[in-house]
Amino acid sequence: MTIHEKTLAMQKLPLSFYLRNDVLKIAKELLGKILVTNWNNEYTSGRIVETEAYAGETDKASHASKGRTARTDVMFKEGGRAYVYLIYGVHQMFNIVTNKEGIPDAVLIRGIEPIEGTDIMLRRTGKKKLDETLTKGPGNIGRAFGFHTSQCGLLLNSDELFIADDGFKFPKELITTSPRIGVDYAGKHAELHYRFFVKGNKYVSGKVR
DNA sequence: GAGTAGATCCTCT
DNA sequence: GAGGATCTACTCA
């Protein structure tokens, strides 16, 4: 069995996975899961090694703290959807909406270890060689996996976009938390340990704290 | 090796 | 009209 056949045979996470009300738990459980995009039959996959949780309207670091607007509307919808937005006019950021309708929880995917379709990722990013910068950091993931704001609102159980579980788990002692990156403006909320990552993994972004 | 500017556009005030 | 859940390249050392 090739790797490709294996990942095709993997279990998609059911939508019920995203509908639970504990976004921190979901963010942590996503570590080790496999993100798959399959736009126009260009199959790319990678293992998630870094996430950040954004918890509800009260979270000052979250876009949803400004209320339900045209942009944040999808965060308020039922979980299991993609929230893709443009930042700094340059980067497409991919988030997973969680929780039930009316509660704007989301998980930002910040670090991924590529598994399949690295040739496609290299073409999309314009990089020459395969190294950790390919899918390190949310902006790079957006490019490598071909995300675009037009994909905002897509359900995560389609054949174009889903997250799979192949049974792999990182050892518990390697799972670490830290404050979130790039949200210093959020005051007290910037100090919360809502970031989850795999210690020592080279696809984890940001500085070691 | 460290620090900083520029890219570039959508959303909300 | 300002600024952002970022990255890269370029400067200076």
Short mmCIF file of C-alpha atoms (C1' of nucleotides) in Angstrom, two decimals:
data_model
loop_
_atom_site.label_atom_id
_atom_site.label_comp_id
_atom_site.label_asym_id
_atom_site.label_seq_id
_atom_site.Cartn_x
_atom_site.Cartn_y
_atom_site.Cartn_z
CA MET A 1 0.00 0.00 0.00
CA THR A 2 1.41 3.37 -0.95
CA ILE A 3 1.23 6.35 1.36
CA HIS A 4 -1.36 7.85 -0.96
CA GLU A 5 -3.63 4.83 -0.70
CA LYS A 6 -3.21 4.86 3.02
CA THR A 7 -4.29 8.45 3.46
CA LEU A 8 -7.20 7.93 1.07
CA ALA A 9 -8.34 5.08 3.25
CA MET A 10 -8.06 7.08 6.45
CA GLN A 11 -10.99 8.06 8.53
CA LYS A 12 -12.24 11.58 8.03
CA LEU A 13 -12.93 13.20 11.36
CA PRO A 14 -16.72 13.40 11.75
CA LEU A 15 -18.35 16.81 12.04
CA SER A 16 -19.26 15.92 15.62
CA PHE A 17 -15.53 16.26 16.43
CA TYR A 18 -15.79 20.00 15.79
CA LEU A 19 -19.16 20.54 17.44
CA ARG A 20 -17.91 20.01 20.99
CA ASN A 21 -17.78 23.06 23.22
CA ASP A 22 -14.16 22.82 24.41
CA VAL A 23 -12.07 24.57 21.76
CA LEU A 24 -8.87 24.15 23.78
CA LYS A 25 -9.33 20.41 23.85
CA ILE A 26 -10.04 20.33 20.13
CA ALA A 27 -6.95 22.43 19.36
CA LYS A 28 -4.85 20.00 21.38
CA GLU A 29 -6.41 16.92 19.81
CA LEU A 30 -5.76 18.26 16.32
CA LEU A 31 -2.02 17.83 16.88
CA GLY A 32 -1.00 14.68 15.00
CA LYS A 33 -4.09 14.71 12.76
CA ILE A 34 -3.71 14.97 8.99
CA LEU A 35 -4.96 17.93 6.98
CA VAL A 36 -5.89 17.11 3.39
CA THR A 37 -6.75 19.46 0.55
CA ASN A 38 -7.65 18.13 -2.88
CA TRP A 39 -8.46 21.12 -5.08
CA ASN A 40 -8.80 20.09 -8.75
CA ASN A 41 -7.37 16.68 -7.93
CA GLU A 42 -4.16 18.17 -6.59
CA TYR A 43 -3.83 16.08 -3.48
CA THR A 44 -1.77 17.54 -0.64
CA SER A 45 -1.61 16.35 2.94
CA GLY A 46 0.37 17.02 6.11
CA ARG A 47 0.43 16.31 9.81
CA ILE A 48 -0.62 19.16 12.09
CA VAL A 49 2.06 20.06 14.64
CA GLU A 50 0.97 23.51 15.83
CA THR A 51 -2.42 25.11 16.55
CA GLU A 52 -3.91 28.10 18.33
CA ALA A 53 -7.35 28.37 19.89
CA TYR A 54 -9.55 31.44 19.66
CA ALA A 55 -12.35 31.21 22.17
CA GLY A 56 -15.55 33.12 21.65
CA GLU A 57 -16.57 36.76 21.52
CA THR A 58 -14.89 37.55 24.84
CA ASP A 59 -11.46 36.64 23.46
CA LYS A 60 -9.88 39.99 22.63
CA ALA A 61 -7.35 38.30 20.33
CA SER A 62 -10.11 36.85 18.17
CA HIS A 63 -11.67 38.60 15.20
CA ALA A 64 -15.01 37.62 16.68
CA SER A 65 -14.48 40.00 19.61
CA LYS A 66 -15.67 42.75 17.27
CA GLY A 67 -18.98 40.99 16.93
CA ARG A 68 -20.72 39.19 14.11
CA THR A 69 -19.84 40.94 10.87
CA ALA A 70 -19.72 39.92 7.23
CA ARG A 71 -16.15 38.75 7.75
CA THR A 72 -16.58 36.86 11.02
CA ASP A 73 -20.01 35.45 10.23
CA VAL A 74 -18.67 31.97 9.50
CA MET A 75 -17.06 31.78 12.96
CA PHE A 76 -20.51 32.07 14.50
CA LYS A 77 -21.88 29.24 12.43
CA GLU A 78 -21.95 25.60 13.35
CA GLY A 79 -18.50 24.02 13.74
CA GLY A 80 -16.71 21.91 11.14
CA ARG A 81 -16.24 24.71 8.64
CA ALA A 82 -13.20 26.46 7.23
CA TYR A 83 -12.58 30.10 8.07
CA VAL A 84 -10.07 31.51 5.59
CA TYR A 85 -9.11 35.17 5.64
CA LEU A 86 -6.50 37.46 4.18
CA ILE A 87 -4.00 39.12 6.48
CA TYR A 88 -1.65 41.99 5.64
CA GLY A 89 -2.98 41.77 2.11
CA VAL A 90 -0.63 38.86 1.55
CA HIS A 91 -1.35 35.68 3.46
CA GLN A 92 -4.35 33.36 3.42
CA MET A 93 -4.87 32.04 6.93
CA PHE A 94 -6.69 28.77 7.49
CA ASN A 95 -8.84 28.24 10.58
CA ILE A 96 -11.24 25.56 11.71
CA VAL A 97 -14.54 26.75 13.15
CA THR A 98 -15.72 24.79 16.18
CA ASN A 99 -18.63 24.73 18.64
CA LYS A 100 -22.30 25.13 17.91
CA GLU A 101 -24.14 27.87 16.05
CA GLY A 102 -23.81 31.23 17.82
CA ILE A 103 -20.49 30.59 19.59
CA PRO A 104 -17.50 31.84 17.54
CA ASP A 105 -14.75 29.40 18.50
CA ALA A 106 -11.97 28.63 16.03
CA VAL A 107 -8.60 26.93 15.75
CA LEU A 108 -5.80 28.44 13.67
CA ILE A 109 -3.46 25.95 12.03
CA ARG A 110 0.07 27.32 12.40
CA GLY A 111 2.40 24.41 11.69
CA ILE A 112 2.23 21.32 9.45
CA GLU A 113 4.66 18.56 8.55
CA PRO A 114 4.13 17.78 4.84
CA ILE A 115 3.36 14.19 3.87
CA GLU A 116 2.01 14.11 0.32
CA GLY A 117 2.03 16.47 -2.64
CA THR A 118 5.25 18.27 -1.72
CA ASP A 119 5.90 18.82 -5.44
CA ILE A 120 2.57 20.64 -5.68
CA MET A 121 3.40 22.66 -2.57
CA LEU A 122 6.77 23.65 -3.98
CA ARG A 123 5.12 24.84 -7.17
CA ARG A 124 2.47 26.81 -5.26
CA THR A 125 4.99 28.50 -2.99
CA GLY A 126 7.60 29.03 -5.67
CA LYS A 127 10.26 27.45 -3.48
CA LYS A 128 13.18 25.58 -5.00
CA LYS A 129 13.92 22.95 -2.40
CA LEU A 130 12.01 21.08 0.24
CA ASP A 131 12.76 22.35 3.73
CA GLU A 132 10.83 23.26 6.86
CA THR A 133 9.90 26.72 5.61
CA LEU A 134 7.47 25.09 3.15
CA THR A 135 4.68 24.66 5.72
CA LYS A 136 6.01 26.45 8.78
CA GLY A 137 3.74 29.28 9.91
CA PRO A 138 0.13 29.99 8.94
CA GLY A 139 0.96 32.12 5.90
CA ASN A 140 3.12 29.40 4.38
CA ILE A 141 0.46 26.75 5.01
CA GLY A 142 -2.09 28.91 3.25
CA ARG A 143 0.09 29.00 0.15
CA ALA A 144 1.34 25.41 0.21
CA PHE A 145 -2.16 23.94 0.63
CA GLY A 146 -3.74 26.31 -1.86
CA PHE A 147 -6.13 28.02 0.53
CA HIS A 148 -8.07 31.05 -0.58
CA THR A 149 -10.64 33.29 1.04
CA SER A 150 -13.17 32.00 -1.49
CA GLN A 151 -13.04 28.66 0.38
CA CYS A 152 -14.38 30.28 3.52
CA GLY A 153 -17.35 28.37 4.91
CA LEU A 154 -16.56 25.01 3.29
CA LEU A 155 -17.43 21.99 5.40
CA LEU A 156 -14.53 19.82 6.53
CA ASN A 157 -16.05 16.54 5.40
CA SER A 158 -15.96 17.18 1.67
CA ASP A 159 -13.61 15.36 -0.69
CA GLU A 160 -11.75 18.61 -1.35
CA LEU A 161 -11.03 19.47 2.24
CA PHE A 162 -10.98 17.34 5.36
CA ILE A 163 -8.97 16.27 8.37
CA ALA A 164 -8.11 12.63 8.87
CA ASP A 165 -7.04 10.46 11.75
CA ASP A 166 -4.59 7.67 11.01
CA GLY A 167 -4.30 6.68 14.63
CA PHE A 168 -0.97 8.41 15.11
CA LYS A 169 -0.44 10.27 18.38
CA PHE A 170 2.46 12.38 19.53
CA PRO A 171 3.80 11.32 22.94
CA LYS A 172 2.06 13.35 25.62
CA GLU A 173 5.33 14.70 26.99
CA LEU A 174 6.04 16.37 23.64
CA ILE A 175 2.80 18.38 23.65
CA THR A 176 3.44 21.87 25.00
CA THR A 177 1.48 25.09 25.41
CA SER A 178 2.48 28.76 25.19
CA PRO A 179 0.93 32.19 24.71
CA ARG A 180 -0.31 32.88 21.20
CA ILE A 181 1.84 34.55 18.56
CA GLY A 182 1.34 38.03 17.18
CA VAL A 183 -1.58 39.05 19.38
CA ASP A 184 0.20 41.35 21.84
CA TYR A 185 -2.50 43.96 21.26
CA ALA A 186 -4.98 41.74 23.10
CA GLY A 187 -3.75 42.76 26.57
CA LYS A 188 -4.54 40.16 29.17
CA HIS A 189 -5.84 37.73 26.58
CA ALA A 190 -2.43 37.72 24.88
CA GLU A 191 -0.97 35.91 27.87
CA LEU A 192 -3.31 32.93 27.79
CA HIS A 193 -1.72 29.60 26.93
CA TYR A 194 -3.96 28.91 23.94
CA ARG A 195 -1.17 27.75 21.63
CA PHE A 196 -0.42 24.03 21.34
CA PHE A 197 2.60 22.59 19.60
CA VAL A 198 4.94 19.62 19.38
CA LYS A 199 8.18 20.29 21.22
CA GLY A 200 11.28 20.15 19.04
CA ASN A 201 9.39 19.77 15.76
CA LYS A 202 11.03 21.90 13.08
CA TYR A 203 7.70 22.77 11.45
CA VAL A 204 6.61 24.69 14.55
CA SER A 205 6.65 28.44 13.91
CA GLY A 206 7.72 31.36 16.04
CA LYS A 207 10.33 31.65 18.71
CA VAL A 208 10.77 29.20 21.52
CA ARG A 209 9.27 30.59 24.69
"C1'" DG B 1 23.10 36.95 13.28
"C1'" DA B 2 19.81 40.55 14.53
"C1'" DG B 3 16.72 44.06 13.44
"C1'" DT B 4 13.55 46.44 10.31
"C1'" DA B 5 10.93 47.76 6.24
"C1'" DG B 6 7.91 46.56 2.62
"C1'" DA B 7 4.42 43.95 0.47
"C1'" DT B 8 -0.58 44.90 -0.61
"C1'" DC B 9 -5.81 44.46 0.31
"C1'" DC B 10 -9.83 43.61 2.87
"C1'" DT B 11 -12.58 45.02 6.76
"C1'" DC B 12 -14.34 48.08 9.95
"C1'" DT B 13 -14.37 53.07 11.90
"C1'" DG C 1 -8.20 56.03 6.45
"C1'" DA C 2 -5.94 52.78 9.53
"C1'" DG C 3 -4.23 48.54 10.62
"C1'" DG C 4 -3.92 43.51 10.85
"C1'" DA C 5 -3.83 35.83 14.20
"C1'" DT C 6 2.71 37.23 8.63
"C1'" DC C 7 6.86 36.34 5.80
"C1'" DT C 8 10.85 37.56 3.31
"C1'" DA C 9 14.62 40.18 1.95
"C1'" DC C 10 17.71 43.37 2.90
"C1'" DT C 11 20.66 46.19 5.81
"C1'" DC C 12 24.16 46.60 9.20
"C1'" DA C 13 27.43 44.50 12.02
#
